[in-house]
Every structure is written in structure tokens, then in C-alpha cells.
Short mmCIF file of C-alpha atoms and ligand atoms in Angstrom, two decimals:
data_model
loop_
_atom_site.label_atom_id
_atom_site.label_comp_id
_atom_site.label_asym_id
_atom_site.label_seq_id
_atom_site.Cartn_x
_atom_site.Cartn_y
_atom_site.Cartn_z
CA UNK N 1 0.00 0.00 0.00
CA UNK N 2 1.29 3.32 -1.04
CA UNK N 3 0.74 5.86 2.17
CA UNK N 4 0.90 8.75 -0.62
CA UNK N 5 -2.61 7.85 -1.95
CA UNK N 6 -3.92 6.89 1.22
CA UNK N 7 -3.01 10.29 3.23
CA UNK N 8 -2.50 12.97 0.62
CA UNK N 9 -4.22 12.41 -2.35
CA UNK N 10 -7.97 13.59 -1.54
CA UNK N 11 -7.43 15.24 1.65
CA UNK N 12 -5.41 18.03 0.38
CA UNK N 13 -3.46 18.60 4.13
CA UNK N 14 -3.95 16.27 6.56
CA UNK N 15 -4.21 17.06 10.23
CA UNK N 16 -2.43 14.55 12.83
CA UNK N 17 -2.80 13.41 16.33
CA UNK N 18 0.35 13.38 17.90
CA UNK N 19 1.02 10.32 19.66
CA UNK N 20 0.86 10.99 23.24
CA UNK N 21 1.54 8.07 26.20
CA UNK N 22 -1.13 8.60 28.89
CA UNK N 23 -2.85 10.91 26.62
CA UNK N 24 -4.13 9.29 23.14
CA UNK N 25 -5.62 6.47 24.53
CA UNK N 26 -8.54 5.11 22.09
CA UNK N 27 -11.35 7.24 23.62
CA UNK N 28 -9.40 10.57 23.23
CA UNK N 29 -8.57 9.35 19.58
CA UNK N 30 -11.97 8.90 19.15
CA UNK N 31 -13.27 12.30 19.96
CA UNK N 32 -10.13 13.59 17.70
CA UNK N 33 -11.82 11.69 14.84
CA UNK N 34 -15.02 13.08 15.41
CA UNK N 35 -13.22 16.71 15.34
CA UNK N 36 -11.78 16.00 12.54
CA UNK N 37 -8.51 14.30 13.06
CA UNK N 38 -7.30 12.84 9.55
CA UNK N 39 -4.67 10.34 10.99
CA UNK N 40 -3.25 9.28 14.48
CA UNK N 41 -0.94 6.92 15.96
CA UNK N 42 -1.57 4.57 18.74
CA UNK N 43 0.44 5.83 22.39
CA UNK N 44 4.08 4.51 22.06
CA UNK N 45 4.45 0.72 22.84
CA UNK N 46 7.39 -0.93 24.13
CA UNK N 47 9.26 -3.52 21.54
CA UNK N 48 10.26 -5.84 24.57
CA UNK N 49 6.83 -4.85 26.35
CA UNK N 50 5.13 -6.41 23.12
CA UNK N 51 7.34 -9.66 22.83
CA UNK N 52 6.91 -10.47 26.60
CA UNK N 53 3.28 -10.16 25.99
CA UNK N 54 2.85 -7.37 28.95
CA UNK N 55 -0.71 -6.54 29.15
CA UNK N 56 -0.01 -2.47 29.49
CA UNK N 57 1.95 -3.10 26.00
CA UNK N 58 -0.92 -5.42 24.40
CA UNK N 59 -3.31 -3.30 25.79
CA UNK N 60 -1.59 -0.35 24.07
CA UNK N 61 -2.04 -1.71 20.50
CA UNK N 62 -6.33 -2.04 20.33
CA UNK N 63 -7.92 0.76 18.32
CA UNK N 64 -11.04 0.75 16.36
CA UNK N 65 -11.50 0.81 12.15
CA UNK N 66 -13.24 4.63 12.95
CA UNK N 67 -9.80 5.12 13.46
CA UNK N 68 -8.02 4.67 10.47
CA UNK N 69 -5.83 5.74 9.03
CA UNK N 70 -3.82 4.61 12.15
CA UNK N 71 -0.54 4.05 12.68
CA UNK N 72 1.20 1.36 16.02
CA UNK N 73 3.90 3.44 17.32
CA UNK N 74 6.50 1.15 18.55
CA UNK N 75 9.98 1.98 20.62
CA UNK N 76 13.27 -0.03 21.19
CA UNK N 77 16.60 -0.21 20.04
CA UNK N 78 17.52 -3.95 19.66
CA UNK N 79 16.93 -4.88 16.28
CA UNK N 80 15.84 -8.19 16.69
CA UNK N 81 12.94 -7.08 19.04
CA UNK N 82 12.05 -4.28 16.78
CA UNK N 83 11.63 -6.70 14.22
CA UNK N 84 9.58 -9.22 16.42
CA UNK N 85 7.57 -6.28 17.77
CA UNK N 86 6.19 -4.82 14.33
CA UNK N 87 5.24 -8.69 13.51
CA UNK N 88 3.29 -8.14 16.68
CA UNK N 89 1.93 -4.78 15.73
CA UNK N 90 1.31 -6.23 12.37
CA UNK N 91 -1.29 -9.06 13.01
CA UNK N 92 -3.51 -5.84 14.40
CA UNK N 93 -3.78 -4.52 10.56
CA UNK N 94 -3.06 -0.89 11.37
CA UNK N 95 -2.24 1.08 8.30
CA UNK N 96 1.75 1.78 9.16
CA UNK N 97 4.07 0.91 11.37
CA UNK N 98 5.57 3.88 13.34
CA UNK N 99 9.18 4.23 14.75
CA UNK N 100 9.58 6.16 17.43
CA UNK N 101 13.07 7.94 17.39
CA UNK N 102 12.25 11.27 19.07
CA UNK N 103 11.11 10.25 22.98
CA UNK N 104 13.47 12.71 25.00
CA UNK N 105 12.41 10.86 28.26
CA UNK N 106 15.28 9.73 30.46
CA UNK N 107 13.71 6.27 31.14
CA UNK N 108 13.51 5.89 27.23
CA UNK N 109 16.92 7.45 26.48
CA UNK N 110 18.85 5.82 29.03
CA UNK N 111 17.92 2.76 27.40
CA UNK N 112 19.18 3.34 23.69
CA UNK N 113 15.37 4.23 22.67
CA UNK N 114 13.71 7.07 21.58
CA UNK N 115 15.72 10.07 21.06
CA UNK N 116 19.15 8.47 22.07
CA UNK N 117 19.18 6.95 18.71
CA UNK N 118 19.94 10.04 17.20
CA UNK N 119 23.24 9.73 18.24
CA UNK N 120 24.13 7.15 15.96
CA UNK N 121 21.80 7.92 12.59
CA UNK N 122 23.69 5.12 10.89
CA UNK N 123 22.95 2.57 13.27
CA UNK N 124 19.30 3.97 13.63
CA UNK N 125 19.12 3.79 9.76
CA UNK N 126 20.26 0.07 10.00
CA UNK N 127 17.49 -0.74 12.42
CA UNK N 128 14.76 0.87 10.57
CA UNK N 129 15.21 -0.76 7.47
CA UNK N 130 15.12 -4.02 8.68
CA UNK N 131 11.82 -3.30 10.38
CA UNK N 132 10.63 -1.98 6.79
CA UNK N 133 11.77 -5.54 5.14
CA UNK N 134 10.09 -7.54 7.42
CA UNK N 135 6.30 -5.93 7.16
CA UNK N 136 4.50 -5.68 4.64
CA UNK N 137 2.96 -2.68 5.39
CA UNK N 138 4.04 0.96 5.38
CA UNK N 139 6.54 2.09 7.80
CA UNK N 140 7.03 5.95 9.01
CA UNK N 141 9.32 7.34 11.67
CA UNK N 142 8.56 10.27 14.17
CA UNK N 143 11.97 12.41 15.00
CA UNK N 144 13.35 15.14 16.57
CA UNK N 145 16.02 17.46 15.14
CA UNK N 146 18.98 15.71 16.46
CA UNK N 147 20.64 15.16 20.34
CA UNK N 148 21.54 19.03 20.47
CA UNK N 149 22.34 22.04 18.61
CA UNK N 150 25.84 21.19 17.79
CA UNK N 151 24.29 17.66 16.19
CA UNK N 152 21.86 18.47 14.29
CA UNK N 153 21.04 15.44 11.97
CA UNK N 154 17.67 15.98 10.66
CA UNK N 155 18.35 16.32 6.70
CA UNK N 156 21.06 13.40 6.27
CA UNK N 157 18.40 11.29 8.61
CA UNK N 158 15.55 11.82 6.63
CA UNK N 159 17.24 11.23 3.29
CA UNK N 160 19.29 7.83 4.96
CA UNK N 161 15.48 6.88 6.24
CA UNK N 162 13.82 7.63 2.19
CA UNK N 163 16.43 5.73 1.15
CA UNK N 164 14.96 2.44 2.85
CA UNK N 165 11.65 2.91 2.20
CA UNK N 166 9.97 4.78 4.83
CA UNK N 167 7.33 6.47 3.84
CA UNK N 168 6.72 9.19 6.39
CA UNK N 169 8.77 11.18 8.60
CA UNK N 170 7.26 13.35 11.35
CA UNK N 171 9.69 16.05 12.40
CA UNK N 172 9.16 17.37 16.22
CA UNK N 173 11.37 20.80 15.43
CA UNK N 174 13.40 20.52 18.96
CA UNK N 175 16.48 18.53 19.83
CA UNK N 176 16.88 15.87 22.35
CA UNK N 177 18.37 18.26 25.26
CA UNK N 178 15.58 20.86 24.43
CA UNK N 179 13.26 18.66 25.69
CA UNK N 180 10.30 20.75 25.39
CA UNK N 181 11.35 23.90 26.38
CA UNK N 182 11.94 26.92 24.21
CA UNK N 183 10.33 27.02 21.05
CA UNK N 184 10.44 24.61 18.01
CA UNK N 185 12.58 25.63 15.31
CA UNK N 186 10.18 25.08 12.19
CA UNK N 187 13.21 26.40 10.03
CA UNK N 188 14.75 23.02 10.02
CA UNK N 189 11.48 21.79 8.78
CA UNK N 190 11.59 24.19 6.15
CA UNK N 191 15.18 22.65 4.89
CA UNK N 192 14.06 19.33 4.72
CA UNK N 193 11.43 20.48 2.99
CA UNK N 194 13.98 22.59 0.61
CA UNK N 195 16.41 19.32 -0.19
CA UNK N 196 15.82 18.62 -3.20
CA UNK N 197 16.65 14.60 -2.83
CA UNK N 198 14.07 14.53 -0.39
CA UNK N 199 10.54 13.48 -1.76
CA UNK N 200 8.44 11.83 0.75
CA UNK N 201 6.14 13.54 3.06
CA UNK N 202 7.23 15.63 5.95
CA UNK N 203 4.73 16.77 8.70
CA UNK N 204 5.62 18.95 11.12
CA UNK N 205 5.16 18.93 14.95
CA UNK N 206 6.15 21.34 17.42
CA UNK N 207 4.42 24.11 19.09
CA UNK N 208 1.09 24.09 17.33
CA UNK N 209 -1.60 26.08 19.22
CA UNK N 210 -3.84 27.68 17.67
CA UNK N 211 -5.20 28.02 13.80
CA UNK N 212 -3.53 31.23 13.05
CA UNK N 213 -0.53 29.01 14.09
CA UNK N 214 -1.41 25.67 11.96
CA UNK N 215 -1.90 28.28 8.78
CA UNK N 216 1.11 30.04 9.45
CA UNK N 217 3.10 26.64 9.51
CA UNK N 218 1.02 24.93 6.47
CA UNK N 219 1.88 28.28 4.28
CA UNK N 220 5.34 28.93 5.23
CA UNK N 221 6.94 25.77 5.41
CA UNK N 222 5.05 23.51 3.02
CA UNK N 223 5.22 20.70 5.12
CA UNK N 224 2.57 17.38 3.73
CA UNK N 225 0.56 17.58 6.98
CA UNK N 226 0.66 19.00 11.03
CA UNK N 227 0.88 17.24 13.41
CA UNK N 228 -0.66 18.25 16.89
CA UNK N 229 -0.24 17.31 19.95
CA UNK N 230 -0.93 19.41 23.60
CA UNK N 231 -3.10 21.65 22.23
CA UNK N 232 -5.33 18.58 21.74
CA UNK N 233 -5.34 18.33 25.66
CA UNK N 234 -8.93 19.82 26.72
CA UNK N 235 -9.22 21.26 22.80
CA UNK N 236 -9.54 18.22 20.86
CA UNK N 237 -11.93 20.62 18.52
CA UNK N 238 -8.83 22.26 17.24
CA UNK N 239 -8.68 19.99 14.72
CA UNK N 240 -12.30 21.26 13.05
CA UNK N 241 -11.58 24.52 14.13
CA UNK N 242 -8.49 24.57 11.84
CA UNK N 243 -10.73 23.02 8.70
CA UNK N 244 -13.50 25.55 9.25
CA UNK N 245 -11.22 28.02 8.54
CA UNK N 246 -8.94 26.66 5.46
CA UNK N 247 -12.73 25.52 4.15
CA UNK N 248 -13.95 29.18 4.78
CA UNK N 249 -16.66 27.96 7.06
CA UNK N 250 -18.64 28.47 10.31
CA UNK N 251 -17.01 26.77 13.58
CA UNK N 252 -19.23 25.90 16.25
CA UNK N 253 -17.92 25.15 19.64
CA UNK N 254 -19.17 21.83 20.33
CA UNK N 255 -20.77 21.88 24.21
CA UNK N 256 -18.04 21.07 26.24
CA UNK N 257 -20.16 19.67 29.57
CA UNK N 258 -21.87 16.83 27.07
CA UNK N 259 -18.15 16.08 26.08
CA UNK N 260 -16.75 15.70 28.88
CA UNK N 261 -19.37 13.03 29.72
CA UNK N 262 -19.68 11.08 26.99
CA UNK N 263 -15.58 11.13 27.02
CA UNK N 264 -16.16 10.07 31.00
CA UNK N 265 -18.06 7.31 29.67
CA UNK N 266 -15.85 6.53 27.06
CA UNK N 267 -12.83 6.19 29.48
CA UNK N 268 -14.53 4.39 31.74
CA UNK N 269 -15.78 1.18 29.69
CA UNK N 270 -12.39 1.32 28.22
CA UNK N 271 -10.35 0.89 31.48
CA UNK N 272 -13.24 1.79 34.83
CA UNK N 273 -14.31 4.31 36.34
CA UNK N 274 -10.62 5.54 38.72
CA UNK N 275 -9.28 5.49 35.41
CA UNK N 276 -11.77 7.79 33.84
CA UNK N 277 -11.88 10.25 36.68
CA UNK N 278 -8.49 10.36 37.05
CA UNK N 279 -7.91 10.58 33.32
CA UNK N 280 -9.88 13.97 32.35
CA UNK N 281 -7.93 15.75 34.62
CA UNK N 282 -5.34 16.68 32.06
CA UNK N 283 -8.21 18.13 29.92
CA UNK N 284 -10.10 20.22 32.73
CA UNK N 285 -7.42 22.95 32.54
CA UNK N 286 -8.39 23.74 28.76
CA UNK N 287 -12.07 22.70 28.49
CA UNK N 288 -12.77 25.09 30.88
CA UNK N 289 -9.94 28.03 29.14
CA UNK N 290 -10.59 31.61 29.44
CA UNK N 291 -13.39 32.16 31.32
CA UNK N 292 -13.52 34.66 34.15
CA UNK N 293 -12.90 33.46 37.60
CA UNK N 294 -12.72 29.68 36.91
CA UNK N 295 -9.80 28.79 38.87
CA UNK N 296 -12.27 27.11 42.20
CA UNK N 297 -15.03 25.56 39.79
CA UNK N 298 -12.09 23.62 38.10
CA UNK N 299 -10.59 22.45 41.02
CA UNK N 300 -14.19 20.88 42.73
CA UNK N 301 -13.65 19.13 39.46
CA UNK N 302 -10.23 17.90 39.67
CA UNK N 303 -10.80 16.74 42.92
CA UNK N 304 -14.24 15.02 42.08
CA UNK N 305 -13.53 10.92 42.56
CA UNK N 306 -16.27 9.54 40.69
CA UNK N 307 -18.48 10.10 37.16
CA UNK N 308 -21.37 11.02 39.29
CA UNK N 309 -19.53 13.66 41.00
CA UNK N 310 -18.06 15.39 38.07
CA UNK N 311 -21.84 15.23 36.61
CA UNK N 312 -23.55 16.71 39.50
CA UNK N 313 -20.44 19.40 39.90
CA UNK N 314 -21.16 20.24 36.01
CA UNK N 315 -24.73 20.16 35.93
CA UNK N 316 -25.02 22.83 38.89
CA UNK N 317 -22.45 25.16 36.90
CA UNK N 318 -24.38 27.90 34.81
CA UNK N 319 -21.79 29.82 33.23
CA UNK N 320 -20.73 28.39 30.74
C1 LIG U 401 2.34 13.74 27.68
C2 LIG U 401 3.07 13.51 26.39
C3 LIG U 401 3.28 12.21 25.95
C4 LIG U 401 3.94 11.98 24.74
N1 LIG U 401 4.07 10.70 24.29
C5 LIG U 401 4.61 10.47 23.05
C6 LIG U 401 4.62 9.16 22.49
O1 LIG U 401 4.12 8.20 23.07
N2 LIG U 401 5.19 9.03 21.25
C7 LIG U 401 5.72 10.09 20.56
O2 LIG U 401 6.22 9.92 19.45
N3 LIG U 401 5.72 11.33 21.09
C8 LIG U 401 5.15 11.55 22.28
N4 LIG U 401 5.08 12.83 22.76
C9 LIG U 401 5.54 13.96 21.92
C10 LIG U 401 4.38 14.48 21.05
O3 LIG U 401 3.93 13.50 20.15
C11 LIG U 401 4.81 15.73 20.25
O4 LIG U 401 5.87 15.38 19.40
C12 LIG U 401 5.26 16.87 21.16
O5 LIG U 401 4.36 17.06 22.22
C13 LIG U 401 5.39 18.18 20.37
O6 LIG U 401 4.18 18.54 19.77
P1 LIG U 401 3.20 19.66 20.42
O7 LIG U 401 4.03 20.89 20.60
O8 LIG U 401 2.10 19.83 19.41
O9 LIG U 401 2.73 19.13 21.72
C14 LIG U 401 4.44 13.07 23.97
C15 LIG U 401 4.24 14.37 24.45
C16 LIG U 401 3.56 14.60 25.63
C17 LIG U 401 3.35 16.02 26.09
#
């Protein structure tokens, strides 16, 4: 299967979910979708989680054909468990396989995974590639600029990864040490997108906020697609917000006490109800963004312990 037609052919710029552990779970991926989400990728999922059969990783790799186009973001470092885990990932039928190489997370890094294999883009080209002869289906890679400013890598990697078939690369504009602070450098983004050997599609990642933002990004640096990822958190609307206005058309904020129940719900038959509770707390901070004197109301939510709570907290709140 050729991603090319899949991704870019109709939909003239397609919007993406960035993978997010703790985050993306399939219920939030779900209300993405309904927003208007054009592709997303499962949470990260350990390689040697996924060959020992650990139930967080196997649990990790479910998603539902609303989904799709989805991707199985997997992470590791050991090529023969990279291999084994994208059989794994495989047997699910997701529409790509998706190499993390970007995680700046010390467990990850400390490790060899994520980000750390950015120190070593020939060995990290080696290991890709054999992950891309062993599926059948389409493999991408998500990546960050490179360790640090004096190694920046991202133009030799993306050309090294083209040059074994993958088929997408996802470029989070920081390096390694930046973590996430500071801002993403979209100008490196721009040179991959300048290089002329370079011909499969680059989305871009990093900092994206708003729709003035997402336009800015789309228009200046020609990237294939944008992906977004915090400003989902709370604001998983962003995504129609942003077609409303490259479609010319009215956006209407979608009421945000019925979705926060029906995404209660949805969290809750997914894992139970702890998990649910404890799980929109992330999103309180921006479903509720911007409005005068909210700082008490959202705490009696965050500190709400059950579905019935945060119901009976909502339903008696009239401002909104
Ligand atoms: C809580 C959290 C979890 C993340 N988990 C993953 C992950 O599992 N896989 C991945 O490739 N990136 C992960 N990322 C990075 C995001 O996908 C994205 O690259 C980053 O947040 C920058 O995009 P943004 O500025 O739009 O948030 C995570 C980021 C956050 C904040």
C-alpha cells in the first residue's frame, strides 16, 4: 500500500494526532476523529513490552476501524525485538508501522530508545530498514532534530530513512536536550522540505496552538501535513476549528459539559471508572480556558472521585 494515496491524495493537508503516552488512549482518539482528526498513531508501545506479551503493552495496540488511518507506534533499540515487535503490531492490521526515534524521556533514552538513537543515525538507519523488510505494510518514523544544537542530523536522517523505504517522517522541530522547552525551530522543517533529494512527506510537529498558528506553519513551510499534539489536551476541537477556517466555514464550539461526559463514559468502559476520573484531569485545565474566575469551579472538578460527582459538579455550573 502506497501511504501517498492513502493520506494525501484527496485530503489536500492532513491534520495529525500526535502520539501521546497517557494521553491518546482510544477514547481521546476517538473524539479527535469526530473533530476531525485525519490520521493518528496509537500511544508509544514498548518492543520488549510487546514480545513479553505485557498486558499495558498489548493493551496499548487495540484501536477501532473509525480510526483509520492509524498508525502502532512502537519503541526499542535492539533490532531483533524491533523486528519481532512490528510482527506483533502487524497481526492488528493498522495502516503503518511507526518508529519512534524522538522520545526525550530519560527512562527511554537511558535505554538506547527514543531520542538516544539520534546519536548514531547510521545505526538507527540500519534498524529501521530491517523493520521496513520484514512488514509488509508501510513504515514511518517520528523524530526530533537531532541530540543538540551542535548535532543536528535531521536532513542526512531523513534522506538515509527515504532511502529504505519509509514512507513518512514526522519532524518534532526541537532537539533531544531541548526537551520541550523553548520554542520549536520550524526552520529546520523548512530545509528538509527545501532538499531537493528529499521526496516523501514531511509533517511537522512542534508548538502548534492555535489556527492562526497551523496556517502560518502549512503556508510557510510547506510541510505534507501537522501534526498536533498538547493543544489537543482539553481542545480536541482544534482539529475542526483549523478546517473551518482553510474551508472558509462556520465553527461551532461543540458543548463542552456533554463532552466531557460522553468522554467520561468513554474512558470508563475502556479501562473503569478511577481510570476515567483520574484521566480527564489533564483536559479540565483547557475545556474550561478563558473564562472569568474559573480557577475554584475547576478544582471541585479535579478533585471530584467519581463520574457522578463530576456530573452533578457540572450540571449545577451555569456559566458556561
Ligand atoms: C504527555 C506527552 C506524551 C507523549 N508521548 C509520546 C509518544 O508516546 N510518542 C511520541 O512519538 N511522542 C510523544 N510525545 C511527543 C508528542 O507527540 C509531540 O511530538 C510533542 O508534544 C510536540 O508537539 P506539540 O508541541 O504539538 O505538543 C508526547 C508528548 C507529551 C506532552
Amino acid at each position: 500500500m502506497n501511504l501517498k494515496n492513502l493520506l494525501f491524495e484527496d485530503k489536500k493537508f492532513p491534520l495529525f494526532l500526535a502520539p501521546m503516552e497517557g494521553v491518546t488512549d482510544p477514547p481521546f482518539r476517538f473524539l479527535c476523529k469526530k473533530f476531525g482528526a485525519n490520521v493518528m498513531y496509537t500511544e508509544f508501545i514498548s518492543s520488549e513490552g510487546l514480545i513479553r506479551n505485557a498486558e499495558k503493552s498489548v493493551r496499548k495496540l487495540k484501536f477501532d476501524n473509525f480510526e483509520r488511518p492509524i498508525g502502532i507506534q512502537i519503541f526499542g533499540h535492539n533490532v531483533e525485538s524491533m523486528k519481532q515487535a512490528a510482527l506483533i503490531a502487524e497481526e492488528q492490521n493498522p495502516d503503518m508501522i511507526d518508529i519512534n526515534c524522538g522520545c526525550p524521556v530519560k527512562k527511554v533514552v537511558s535505554k538506547g530508545c527514543g531520542s538516544a538513537l539520534l546519536q548514531d543515525i547510521e545505526k538507527l538507519q540500519k534498524m529501521v530498514a530491517e523493520v521496513v523488510k520484514v512488514v509488509k505494510i508501510p513504515v514511518t518514523v517520528k523524530t526530533r532534530l537531532g541530540w543538540d544544537m551542535n548535532s543536528i542530523v535531521i536532513e542526512e536522517l531523513v534522506e538515509r530513512l527515504q532511502d529504505v523505504g519509509v514512507q513518512i517522517v514526522t519532524i518534532h522541530a526541537r532537539t533531544r536536550n531541548q526537551m520541550y522547552s523553548g520554542e520549536a525551530d520550524w526552520s529546520y522543517i523548512g530545509k528538509v522540505k527545501n532538499n531537493s533529494r528529499i521526496k516523501i512527506p514531511i509533517i511537522g510537529n512542534g508548538d502548534i496552538d492555535s489556527v492562526e498558528k497551523a496556517l502560518e506553519c502549512k503556508n510557510k513551510y510547506e510541510v505534507d501535513g501537522i501534526m498536533i499534539g498538547r493543544a489537543t489536551i482539553g481542545h480536541p476541537w482544534i482539529f475542526d476549528e483549523i478546517k473551518c477556517k482553510v474551508e472558509n466555514k462556520n465553527f461551532v464550539k461543540p458543548d463542552v459539559k456533554e463532552l466531557i461526559m460522553q468522554h467520561l463514559e468513554m474512558e470508563k468502559n475502556y479501562k473503569n471508572e478511577h481510570y476515567a476520573v483520574v484521566s480527564l484531569r489533564k483536559h479540565y485545565k483547557n475545556y474550561f480556558k478563558n473564562i472569568p474566575d474559573i480557577k475554584n469551579f475547576r478544582q471541585t472538578l479535579m478533585d471530584a472521585e467519581t463520574i457522578e460527582a463530576v456530573k452533578s459538579i457540572l450540571d449545577n455550573y451555569n456559566e458556561i
